[in-house]
């Protein structure tokens, strides 16, 4: 099972650095040295995640890179395909594109009204993106999206075809991930939810569509630290808003927990190793670790070292 880490891990520290791109690439180098399988980049309002992933791949060989995740709005699939294929060529085949709808209220507050219905837009976006990545062309007139190419849209060297994963938790987004992408990035989904609901749902829809077994890259959180109370308080602060958002609330309810921070492994090496084992038993193919900076900088390095060791054993 591959184990990766999502960057940046500490948004406040990164904002004070003289050059955030240099900092991120330095962190990727540390992850590779620790034996971690992959570095994933989150999309915010500052650096472009796909660009940094491509740069990191050129600077740091031997580690996979990806995005977890890039919101599809306001990006057009033709533009997104250009970026993703460029990153794949730059990395010589080590790039995975993770995309998602993002929270509706947040997107509309930022960019204005989004196409409706949202899941239909996601499906049309993925359909256009898949055509572009597989054939280098698209001709789609959808209900929420128009995408047509008048010139070749493939990037020489972008092989194998860029894999696409979809941030998903509910039935409709999981179905889109299984039918139109290569798998899912489940969010706030614990081991029980993954084993009893997420993995079976993805597998069923992929099989019905004649698609290969999907990748399941679960987004999880954990840190090795002696300051359990302090790290727990920071995790609660970071995750409090998830408890009120319907899609995430439903995922938490399936797991039988009320506080999102209850999904975070905070403690010694044995506790984090047990979390990794529980997710592996639930049927995920890989893990994407977040919030590794809720302890001290020394705690984060201990966490990366352990994740690298566990990745090498898997």
XYZ file of N, CA, C and O in Angstrom, residues 101-280:
720
model
N -15.255 18.626 -6.301
C -16.243 19.693 -6.444
C -15.984 20.855 -5.492
O -16.360 21.981 -5.775
N -15.393 20.597 -4.347
C -15.233 21.562 -3.276
C -16.606 21.902 -2.692
O -17.651 21.514 -3.223
N -16.608 22.635 -1.596
C -17.853 22.966 -0.899
C -18.599 24.043 -1.679
O -18.023 25.072 -2.050
N -19.887 23.811 -1.930
C -20.683 24.697 -2.781
C -20.674 26.142 -2.279
O -20.447 27.077 -3.052
N -20.912 26.357 -0.988
C -20.975 27.719 -0.456
C -19.637 28.426 -0.598
O -19.573 29.618 -0.908
N -18.546 27.696 -0.395
C -17.217 28.281 -0.518
C -16.935 28.674 -1.966
O -16.430 29.767 -2.247
N -17.238 27.778 -2.909
C -16.985 28.058 -4.322
C -17.803 29.256 -4.786
O -17.298 30.148 -5.470
N -19.077 29.301 -4.423
C -19.931 30.397 -4.890
C -19.552 31.719 -4.241
O -19.653 32.773 -4.877
N -19.102 31.676 -2.992
C -18.642 32.899 -2.340
C -17.389 33.436 -3.028
O -17.183 34.653 -3.120
N -16.564 32.521 -3.541
C -15.290 32.897 -4.141
C -15.421 33.280 -5.606
O -14.879 34.294 -6.054
N -16.131 32.437 -6.391
C -16.162 32.596 -7.838
C -17.530 32.986 -8.403
O -17.644 33.270 -9.595
N -18.550 32.962 -7.581
C -19.884 33.202 -8.087
C -20.635 31.901 -8.318
O -20.149 30.820 -7.983
N -21.831 31.985 -8.883
C -22.675 30.791 -9.060
C -21.962 29.690 -9.836
O -21.230 29.941 -10.801
N -22.182 28.449 -9.404
C -21.598 27.279 -10.054
C -22.643 26.616 -10.950
O -23.843 26.798 -10.759
N -22.203 25.837 -11.949
C -23.155 25.122 -12.798
C -24.002 24.143 -11.990
O -23.514 23.520 -11.044
N -25.264 24.032 -12.357
C -26.184 23.118 -11.669
C -26.826 22.186 -12.682
O -27.040 22.566 -13.830
N -27.181 20.965 -12.236
C -26.824 20.384 -10.948
C -25.341 20.068 -10.862
O -24.707 19.744 -11.860
N -24.796 20.135 -9.658
C -23.353 20.044 -9.481
C -22.796 18.681 -9.877
O -21.718 18.594 -10.460
N -23.490 17.608 -9.523
C -22.967 16.283 -9.860
C -22.996 16.068 -11.372
O -22.084 15.442 -11.930
N -23.999 16.603 -12.055
C -24.007 16.506 -13.518
C -22.813 17.249 -14.102
O -22.171 16.778 -15.047
N -22.505 18.408 -13.534
C -21.328 19.153 -14.002
C -20.054 18.351 -13.752
O -19.162 18.311 -14.619
N -19.958 17.714 -12.598
C -18.798 16.876 -12.310
C -18.672 15.765 -13.350
O -17.584 15.513 -13.885
N -19.781 15.101 -13.660
C -19.739 14.003 -14.615
C -19.344 14.504 -16.012
O -18.545 13.866 -16.707
N -19.891 15.633 -16.426
C -19.542 16.161 -17.748
C -18.078 16.616 -17.781
O -17.387 16.435 -18.793
N -17.621 17.190 -16.702
C -16.221 17.610 -16.611
C -15.310 16.390 -16.729
O -14.315 16.410 -17.481
N -15.631 15.330 -15.994
C -14.824 14.113 -16.039
C -14.894 13.438 -17.406
O -13.886 12.903 -17.895
N -16.053 13.462 -18.031
C -16.188 12.877 -19.362
C -15.296 13.601 -20.362
O -14.592 12.969 -21.169
N -15.307 14.938 -20.326
C -14.457 15.716 -21.227
C -12.984 15.487 -20.913
O -12.151 15.302 -21.819
N -12.640 15.484 -19.645
C -11.250 15.298 -19.233
C -10.740 13.923 -19.648
O -9.616 13.784 -20.158
N -11.568 12.917 -19.467
C -11.162 11.557 -19.862
C -10.903 11.469 -21.359
O -9.916 10.858 -21.803
N -11.768 12.081 -22.155
C -11.572 12.070 -23.604
C -10.258 12.764 -23.974
O -9.490 12.269 -24.802
N -9.990 13.890 -23.350
C -8.768 14.631 -23.641
C -7.525 13.832 -23.280
O -6.553 13.773 -24.043
N -7.542 13.195 -22.126
C -6.368 12.466 -21.661
C -6.149 11.176 -22.440
O -5.015 10.734 -22.619
N -7.251 10.567 -22.907
C -7.128 9.290 -23.621
C -6.906 9.466 -25.115
O -6.186 8.671 -25.736
N -7.525 10.486 -25.717
C -7.480 10.616 -27.176
C -6.825 11.902 -27.655
O -6.537 12.041 -28.849
N -6.630 12.865 -26.774
C -6.075 14.146 -27.191
C -7.066 15.037 -27.884
O -6.685 15.996 -28.569
N -8.357 14.752 -27.710
C -9.397 15.563 -28.336
C -10.681 15.430 -27.532
O -10.857 14.475 -26.760
N -11.598 16.380 -27.721
C -12.903 16.306 -27.075
C -13.922 17.049 -27.922
O -13.595 18.056 -28.579
N -15.146 16.556 -27.915
C -16.261 17.224 -28.586
C -17.501 16.945 -27.758
O -18.205 15.963 -27.959
N -17.746 17.810 -26.791
C -18.832 17.592 -25.840
C -19.710 18.820 -25.749
O -19.225 19.930 -25.516
N -20.991 18.623 -25.947
C -22.011 19.648 -25.730
C -22.911 19.129 -24.619
O -23.819 18.340 -24.844
N -22.622 19.526 -23.397
C -23.379 19.026 -22.263
C -24.411 20.021 -21.770
O -24.600 21.091 -22.346
N -25.062 19.646 -20.670
C -26.043 20.544 -20.056
C -25.373 21.655 -19.264
O -25.936 22.739 -19.106
N -24.184 21.391 -18.755
C -23.493 22.374 -17.914
C -22.142 22.793 -18.476
O -21.489 23.656 -17.902
N -21.733 22.167 -19.603
C -20.369 22.359 -20.067
C -20.272 22.154 -21.568
O -20.916 21.249 -22.117
N -19.482 22.999 -22.228
C -19.125 22.813 -23.628
C -17.611 22.683 -23.693
O -16.875 23.488 -23.111
N -17.127 21.651 -24.391
C -15.688 21.441 -24.533
C -15.405 20.879 -25.913
O -15.815 19.756 -26.226
N -14.714 21.635 -26.733
C -14.372 21.191 -28.089
C -12.945 21.627 -28.402
O -12.548 22.760 -28.116
N -12.172 20.749 -29.031
C -10.816 21.079 -29.452
C -10.755 21.136 -30.973
O -11.260 20.245 -31.654
N -10.129 22.178 -31.496
C -9.950 22.316 -32.947
C -8.522 21.984 -33.360
O -8.216 21.940 -34.548
N -7.643 21.769 -32.361
C -6.253 21.382 -32.593
C -5.920 20.205 -31.681
O -6.589 19.995 -30.667
N -4.888 19.419 -32.009
C -4.511 18.304 -31.135
C -4.229 18.788 -29.712
O -3.589 19.823 -29.508
N -4.696 18.023 -28.737
C -4.573 18.442 -27.335
C -3.815 17.430 -26.497
O -4.001 17.360 -25.281
N -2.956 16.640 -27.131
C -2.139 15.698 -26.380
C -0.722 16.234 -26.251
O -0.243 16.976 -27.115
N -0.053 15.873 -25.163
C 1.316 16.316 -24.902
C 2.255 15.127 -25.097
O 2.166 14.140 -24.356
N 3.147 15.170 -26.065
C 4.113 14.083 -26.238
C 4.917 13.866 -24.953
O 5.395 14.814 -24.340
N 5.031 12.612 -24.565
C 5.758 12.290 -23.341
C 4.876 12.140 -22.127
O 5.344 11.689 -21.080
N 3.601 12.510 -22.230
C 2.677 12.380 -21.097
C 2.132 10.956 -21.048
O 0.953 10.703 -21.331
N 2.987 10.030 -20.713
C 2.624 8.619 -20.652
C 3.157 8.003 -19.364
O 4.229 8.367 -18.908
N 2.409 7.075 -18.779
C 1.097 6.617 -19.215
C 0.040 7.701 -19.065
O 0.330 8.771 -18.512
N -1.145 7.418 -19.557
C -2.230 8.394 -19.468
C -2.414 8.843 -18.013
O -2.340 8.047 -17.090
N -2.610 10.149 -17.829
C -2.734 10.707 -16.478
C -3.900 10.049 -15.739
O -5.052 10.120 -16.195
N -3.654 9.401 -14.595
C -4.762 8.873 -13.805
C -5.486 10.000 -13.070
O -4.863 10.961 -12.611
N -6.807 9.864 -12.965
C -7.635 10.883 -12.323
C -8.378 10.257 -11.141
O -9.041 9.217 -11.292
N -8.272 10.882 -9.992
C -9.014 10.473 -8.809
C -9.945 11.603 -8.398
O -9.632 12.779 -8.586
N -11.087 11.244 -7.827
C -12.114 12.221 -7.476
C -12.339 12.225 -5.966
O -12.577 11.171 -5.363
N -12.266 13.404 -5.362
C -12.615 13.533 -3.953
C -14.089 13.184 -3.790
O -14.955 13.812 -4.405
N -14.384 12.172 -2.985
C -15.746 11.658 -2.927
C -16.034 11.069 -1.562
O -15.142 10.514 -0.911
N -17.297 11.176 -1.161
C -17.748 10.553 0.085
C -19.128 9.941 -0.074
O -19.433 8.907 0.516
N -20.007 10.579 -0.880
C -21.380 10.123 -1.044
C -21.586 9.279 -2.285
O -20.705 9.145 -3.134
N -22.776 8.735 -2.408
C -23.114 7.802 -3.480
C -22.867 8.384 -4.866
O -22.265 7.730 -5.727
N -23.318 9.606 -5.134
C -23.244 10.148 -6.488
C -21.804 10.459 -6.910
O -21.412 10.199 -8.055
N -21.012 11.012 -5.988
C -19.626 11.317 -6.355
C -18.786 10.043 -6.435
O -17.882 9.940 -7.274
N -19.082 9.062 -5.593
C -18.381 7.783 -5.690
C -18.703 7.099 -7.020
O -17.826 6.509 -7.656
N -19.951 7.181 -7.441
C -20.317 6.575 -8.721
C -19.590 7.260 -9.873
O -19.078 6.598 -10.784
N -19.522 8.588 -9.837
C -18.797 9.325 -10.882
C -17.320 8.919 -10.887
O -16.717 8.734 -11.951
N -16.734 8.773 -9.712
C -15.327 8.387 -9.614
C -15.090 7.000 -10.201
O -14.076 6.753 -10.860
N -16.032 6.091 -9.963
C -15.878 4.714 -10.439
C -16.111 4.596 -11.937
O -15.411 3.843 -12.623
N -17.083 5.337 -12.454
C -17.470 5.194 -13.855
C -16.631 6.034 -14.807
O -16.404 5.639 -15.958
N -16.176 7.206 -14.343
C -15.559 8.163 -15.254
C -14.119 8.519 -14.903
O -13.480 9.264 -15.646
N -13.617 7.990 -13.797
C -12.234 8.265 -13.391
C -11.557 6.954 -13.011
O -12.060 5.868 -13.317
N -10.438 7.055 -12.352
C -9.663 5.869 -11.998
C -9.809 5.482 -10.541
O -9.188 4.521 -10.086
N -10.631 6.227 -9.823
C -10.829 5.916 -8.426
C -11.178 7.161 -7.637
O -11.545 8.190 -8.200
N -11.046 7.046 -6.324
C -11.533 8.111 -5.452
C -10.521 8.478 -4.389
O -9.632 7.692 -4.026
N -10.666 9.710 -3.903
C -9.969 10.208 -2.729
C -11.022 10.421 -1.643
O -11.543 11.527 -1.475
N -11.385 9.366 -0.916
C -12.426 9.517 0.116
C -11.986 10.476 1.212
O -10.848 10.431 1.680
N -12.908 11.341 1.604
C -12.631 12.363 2.603
C -13.454 12.087 3.855
O -14.653 11.775 3.771
N -12.833 12.181 5.032
C -13.499 11.965 6.314
C -14.238 10.641 6.362
O -15.335 10.534 6.899
N -13.632 9.628 5.782
C -14.213 8.287 5.767
C -13.318 7.373 6.583
O -12.173 7.115 6.214
N -13.845 6.879 7.705
C -13.070 6.009 8.565
C -13.027 4.581 8.057
O -13.655 4.233 7.049
N -12.270 3.711 8.736
C -12.110 2.331 8.270
C -13.419 1.575 8.106
O -13.598 0.824 7.144
N -14.348 1.737 9.039
C -15.619 1.012 8.927
C -16.401 1.483 7.720
O -16.950 0.678 6.956
N -16.451 2.796 7.507
C -17.162 3.350 6.352
C -16.532 2.875 5.052
O -17.232 2.507 4.102
N -15.216 2.869 5.007
C -14.523 2.435 3.797
C -14.806 0.965 3.499
O -15.089 0.588 2.359
N -14.735 0.120 4.522
C -14.917 -1.310 4.319
C -16.347 -1.680 3.983
O -16.600 -2.548 3.134
N -17.304 -1.010 4.637
C -18.709 -1.402 4.481
C -19.453 -0.620 3.408
O -20.479 -1.095 2.903
N -18.937 0.565 3.052
C -19.684 1.407 2.123
C -18.839 1.901 0.948
O -19.165 1.643 -0.217
N -17.749 2.586 1.221
C -17.001 3.269 0.162
C -16.406 2.299 -0.850
O -16.644 2.426 -2.059
N -15.601 1.351 -0.381
C -14.941 0.416 -1.297
C -15.956 -0.445 -2.048
O -15.855 -0.583 -3.272
N -16.971 -1.020 -1.381
C -17.971 -1.783 -2.129
C -18.733 -0.951 -3.154
O -19.035 -1.431 -4.255
N -19.048 0.293 -2.822
C -19.770 1.158 -3.760
C -18.926 1.445 -4.992
O -19.404 1.342 -6.130
N -17.671 1.801 -4.782
C -16.767 2.045 -5.910
C -16.602 0.791 -6.764
O -16.678 0.849 -8.000
N -16.389 -0.334 -6.124
C -16.156 -1.587 -6.847
C -17.383 -1.983 -7.661
O -17.258 -2.409 -8.815
N -18.557 -1.838 -7.076
C -19.795 -2.207 -7.771
C -20.009 -1.347 -9.010
O -20.298 -1.868 -10.095
N -19.856 -0.053 -8.876
C -20.094 0.845 -10.018
C -19.020 0.672 -11.092
O -19.318 0.738 -12.287
N -17.780 0.448 -10.685
C -16.715 0.239 -11.670
C -16.967 -1.043 -12.459
O -16.805 -1.068 -13.696
N -17.350 -2.100 -11.781
C -17.614 -3.368 -12.460
C -18.788 -3.240 -13.423
O -18.736 -3.745 -14.557
N -19.836 -2.557 -12.997
C -21.012 -2.387 -13.859
C -20.681 -1.581 -15.107
O -21.288 -1.787 -16.171
N -19.726 -0.669 -15.007
C -19.325 0.164 -16.144
C -18.208 -0.472 -16.965
O -17.748 0.127 -17.947
N -17.779 -1.667 -16.582
C -16.686 -2.321 -17.295
C -15.347 -1.662 -17.073
O -14.447 -1.763 -17.912
N -15.194 -1.005 -15.939
C -13.951 -0.306 -15.621
C -13.069 -1.169 -14.725
O -13.560 -2.050 -14.009
N -11.744 -0.934 -14.728
C -10.859 -1.688 -13.834
C -11.165 -1.407 -12.367
O -11.858 -0.435 -12.028
N -10.646 -2.249 -11.502
C -10.804 -2.023 -10.063
C -10.276 -0.638 -9.707
O -9.163 -0.276 -10.098
N -11.047 0.155 -9.001
C -10.641 1.545 -8.750
C -9.566 1.679 -7.694
O -9.462 0.869 -6.767
N -8.731 2.719 -7.846
C -7.825 3.121 -6.780
C -8.635 3.777 -5.676
O -9.602 4.499 -5.939
N -8.263 3.534 -4.440
C -8.933 4.152 -3.295
C -7.841 4.774 -2.428
O -7.175 4.086 -1.641
N -7.647 6.071 -2.591
C -6.599 6.801 -1.868
C -7.258 7.611 -0.753
O -7.680 8.747 -0.960
N -7.362 7.014 0.411
C -8.078 7.654 1.518
C -7.257 8.788 2.115
O -6.059 8.631 2.380
N -7.923 9.915 2.318
C -7.286 11.064 2.967
C -7.479 10.923 4.471
O -8.611 10.884 4.969
N -6.373 10.791 5.199
C -6.414 10.545 6.641
C -5.499 11.551 7.346
O -4.722 12.254 6.707
N -5.608 11.583 8.665
C -4.794 12.519 9.438
C -4.160 11.805 10.621
O -4.786 10.942 11.247
N -2.919 12.193 10.930
C -2.263 11.607 12.086
C -0.908 12.233 12.328
O -0.299 12.803 11.435
N -0.428 12.110 13.573
C 0.883 12.639 13.938
C 1.433 11.861 15.127
O 0.677 11.444 16.017
N 2.724 11.624 15.114
C 3.409 11.016 16.251
C 3.862 12.138 17.174
O 4.673 12.989 16.786
N 3.329 12.162 18.389
C 3.643 13.255 19.307
C 3.382 12.840 20.746
O 2.522 11.987 21.018
N 4.123 13.458 21.676
C 3.862 13.276 23.096
C 2.862 14.306 23.599
O 2.253 14.131 24.661
N 2.686 15.384 22.834
C 1.746 16.450 23.213
C 0.370 16.136 22.630
O -0.110 16.806 21.707
N -0.261 15.116 23.161
C -1.541 14.666 22.613
C -2.608 15.740 22.769
O -3.380 16.016 21.837
N -2.684 16.361 23.920
C -3.725 17.362 24.161
C -3.570 18.558 23.229
O -4.554 19.053 22.665
N -2.344 19.042 23.062
C -2.127 20.194 22.198
C -2.438 19.881 20.746
O -3.084 20.679 20.053
N -1.992 18.720 20.271
C -2.263 18.330 18.885
C -3.752 18.101 18.669
O -4.300 18.451 17.617
N -4.414 17.524 19.654
C -5.863 17.302 19.549
C -6.604 18.635 19.443
O -7.536 18.776 18.631
N -6.198 19.613 20.213
C -6.852 20.926 20.165
C -6.677 21.558 18.788
O -7.622 22.152 18.245
N -5.479 21.436 18.213
C -5.259 21.997 16.887
C -6.053 21.237 15.822
O -6.583 21.841 14.881
N -6.164 19.918 15.954
C -6.965 19.138 15.011
C -8.436 19.537 15.092
O -9.109 19.674 14.067
N -8.946 19.727 16.294
C -10.337 20.137 16.450
C -10.589 21.496 15.821
O -11.617 21.719 15.168
N -9.648 22.412 16.003
C -9.789 23.734 15.403
C -9.777 23.650 13.874
O -10.585 24.302 13.197
N -8.888 22.833 13.332
C -8.776 22.708 11.876
C -10.002 22.062 11.244
O -10.347 22.354 10.087
N -10.656 21.161 11.967
C -11.681 20.314 11.367
C -13.106 20.631 11.809
O -14.050 19.986 11.334
N -13.284 21.610 12.669
C -14.609 21.863 13.246
C -15.674 22.117 12.185
O -16.821 21.660 12.305
N -15.318 22.829 11.108
C -16.318 23.201 10.115
C -16.862 21.998 9.353
O -17.974 22.050 8.822
N -16.106 20.901 9.306
C -16.577 19.733 8.565
C -17.846 19.148 9.170
O -18.676 18.563 8.465
N -18.003 19.269 10.478
C -19.135 18.642 11.163
C -20.471 19.234 10.744
O -21.515 18.610 10.940
N -20.458 20.427 10.165
C -21.716 21.085 9.792
C -22.028 20.989 8.301
O -23.095 21.434 7.875
N -21.132 20.420 7.514
C -21.341 20.317 6.067
C -21.998 18.980 5.743
O -21.503 17.923 6.153
N -23.132 18.996 5.029
C -23.948 17.778 4.865
C -23.188 16.552 4.369
O -23.333 15.460 4.942
N -22.378 16.684 3.317
C -21.697 15.511 2.758
C -20.721 14.915 3.776
O -20.643 13.684 3.937
N -19.990 15.777 4.472
C -19.032 15.288 5.455
C -19.739 14.780 6.713
O -19.307 13.801 7.325
N -20.833 15.452 7.086
C -21.608 14.993 8.239
C -22.130 13.579 8.021
O -22.114 12.741 8.921
N -22.565 13.305 6.778
C -23.070 11.971 6.460
C -21.954 10.924 6.589
O -22.180 9.813 7.088
N -20.745 11.282 6.139
C -19.618 10.345 6.249
C -19.273 10.084 7.706
O -18.980 8.936 8.096
N -19.298 11.122 8.527
C -19.017 10.950 9.951
C -20.080 10.093 10.617
O -19.771 9.232 11.452
N -21.343 10.310 10.252
C -22.433 9.527 10.836
C -22.303 8.048 10.472
O -22.613 7.170 11.289
N -21.876 7.771 9.232
C -21.676 6.366 8.846
C -20.627 5.697 9.718
O -20.720 4.513 10.028
N -19.611 6.460 10.089
C -18.534 5.915 10.921
C -18.950 5.837 12.382
O -18.306 5.148 13.184
N -20.033 6.556 12.730
C -20.510 6.543 14.105
C -19.751 7.460 15.033
O -19.617 7.186 16.234
N -19.240 8.575 14.481
C -18.526 9.538 15.315
C -19.144 10.917 15.155
O -19.750 11.230 14.128
N -18.989 11.729 16.189
C -19.569 13.070 16.158
C -18.529 14.120 15.815
O -18.766 15.018 15.018
N -17.347 14.006 16.393
C -16.286 15.000 16.219
C -15.319 14.538 15.133
O -14.732 13.459 15.238
N -15.116 15.337 14.066
C -14.181 14.931 13.004
C -12.779 14.623 13.521
O -12.088 13.771 12.955
N -12.362 15.283 14.603
C -11.017 15.053 15.140
C -10.851 13.644 15.693
O -9.713 13.192 15.898
N -11.963 12.928 15.921
C -11.858 11.546 16.391
C -11.248 10.630 15.334
O -10.825 9.511 15.653
N -11.191 11.084 14.083
C -10.579 10.295 13.022
C -9.062 10.461 12.976
O -8.381 9.750 12.237
N -8.521 11.413 13.736
C -7.091 11.717 13.696
C -6.343 10.842 14.697
O -6.710 10.773 15.875
N -5.286 10.176 14.233
C -4.437 9.380 15.130
C -3.393 10.302 15.740
O -2.545 10.847 15.034
N -3.446 10.474 17.052
C -2.527 11.369 17.762
C -1.925 10.597 18.920
O -2.631 10.224 19.865
N -0.615 10.333 18.836
C 0.022 9.572 19.903
C 1.350 9.002 19.461
O 2.077 9.631 18.687
N 1.655 7.793 19.915
C 2.964 7.209 19.635
C 2.977 6.462 18.303
O 1.968 6.402 17.589
N 4.137 5.897 17.990
C 4.312 5.186 16.718
C 3.358 4.009 16.586
O 2.858 3.733 15.489
N 3.102 3.316 17.665
C 2.204 2.160 17.604
C 0.791 2.572 17.218
O 0.105 1.856 16.468
N 0.342 3.719 17.720
C -1.006 4.184 17.401
C -1.124 4.517 15.913
O -2.103 4.135 15.254
N -0.127 5.202 15.374
C -0.192 5.563 13.950
C -0.080 4.316 13.072
O -0.773 4.191 12.061
N 0.781 3.374 13.466
C 0.911 2.128 12.708
C -0.399 1.354 12.728
O -0.786 0.737 11.720
N -1.100 1.377 13.860
C -2.395 0.697 13.953
C -3.414 1.358 13.043
O -4.261 0.677 12.437
N -3.361 2.690 12.920
C -4.266 3.379 12.006
C -4.010 2.960 10.568
O -4.950 2.665 9.814
N -2.744 2.916 10.181
C -2.395 2.491 8.827
C -2.909 1.069 8.571
O -3.493 0.780 7.517
N -2.722 0.182 9.530
C -3.162 -1.203 9.376
C -4.679 -1.288 9.247
O -5.202 -2.087 8.453
N -5.404 -0.465 10.005
C -6.865 -0.493 9.949
C -7.374 -0.053 8.586
O -8.322 -0.644 8.038
N -6.752 0.960 8.013
C -7.169 1.422 6.690
C -6.787 0.414 5.611
O -7.530 0.205 4.650
N -5.643 -0.227 5.764
C -5.251 -1.260 4.800
C -6.243 -2.413 4.833
O -6.662 -2.936 3.788
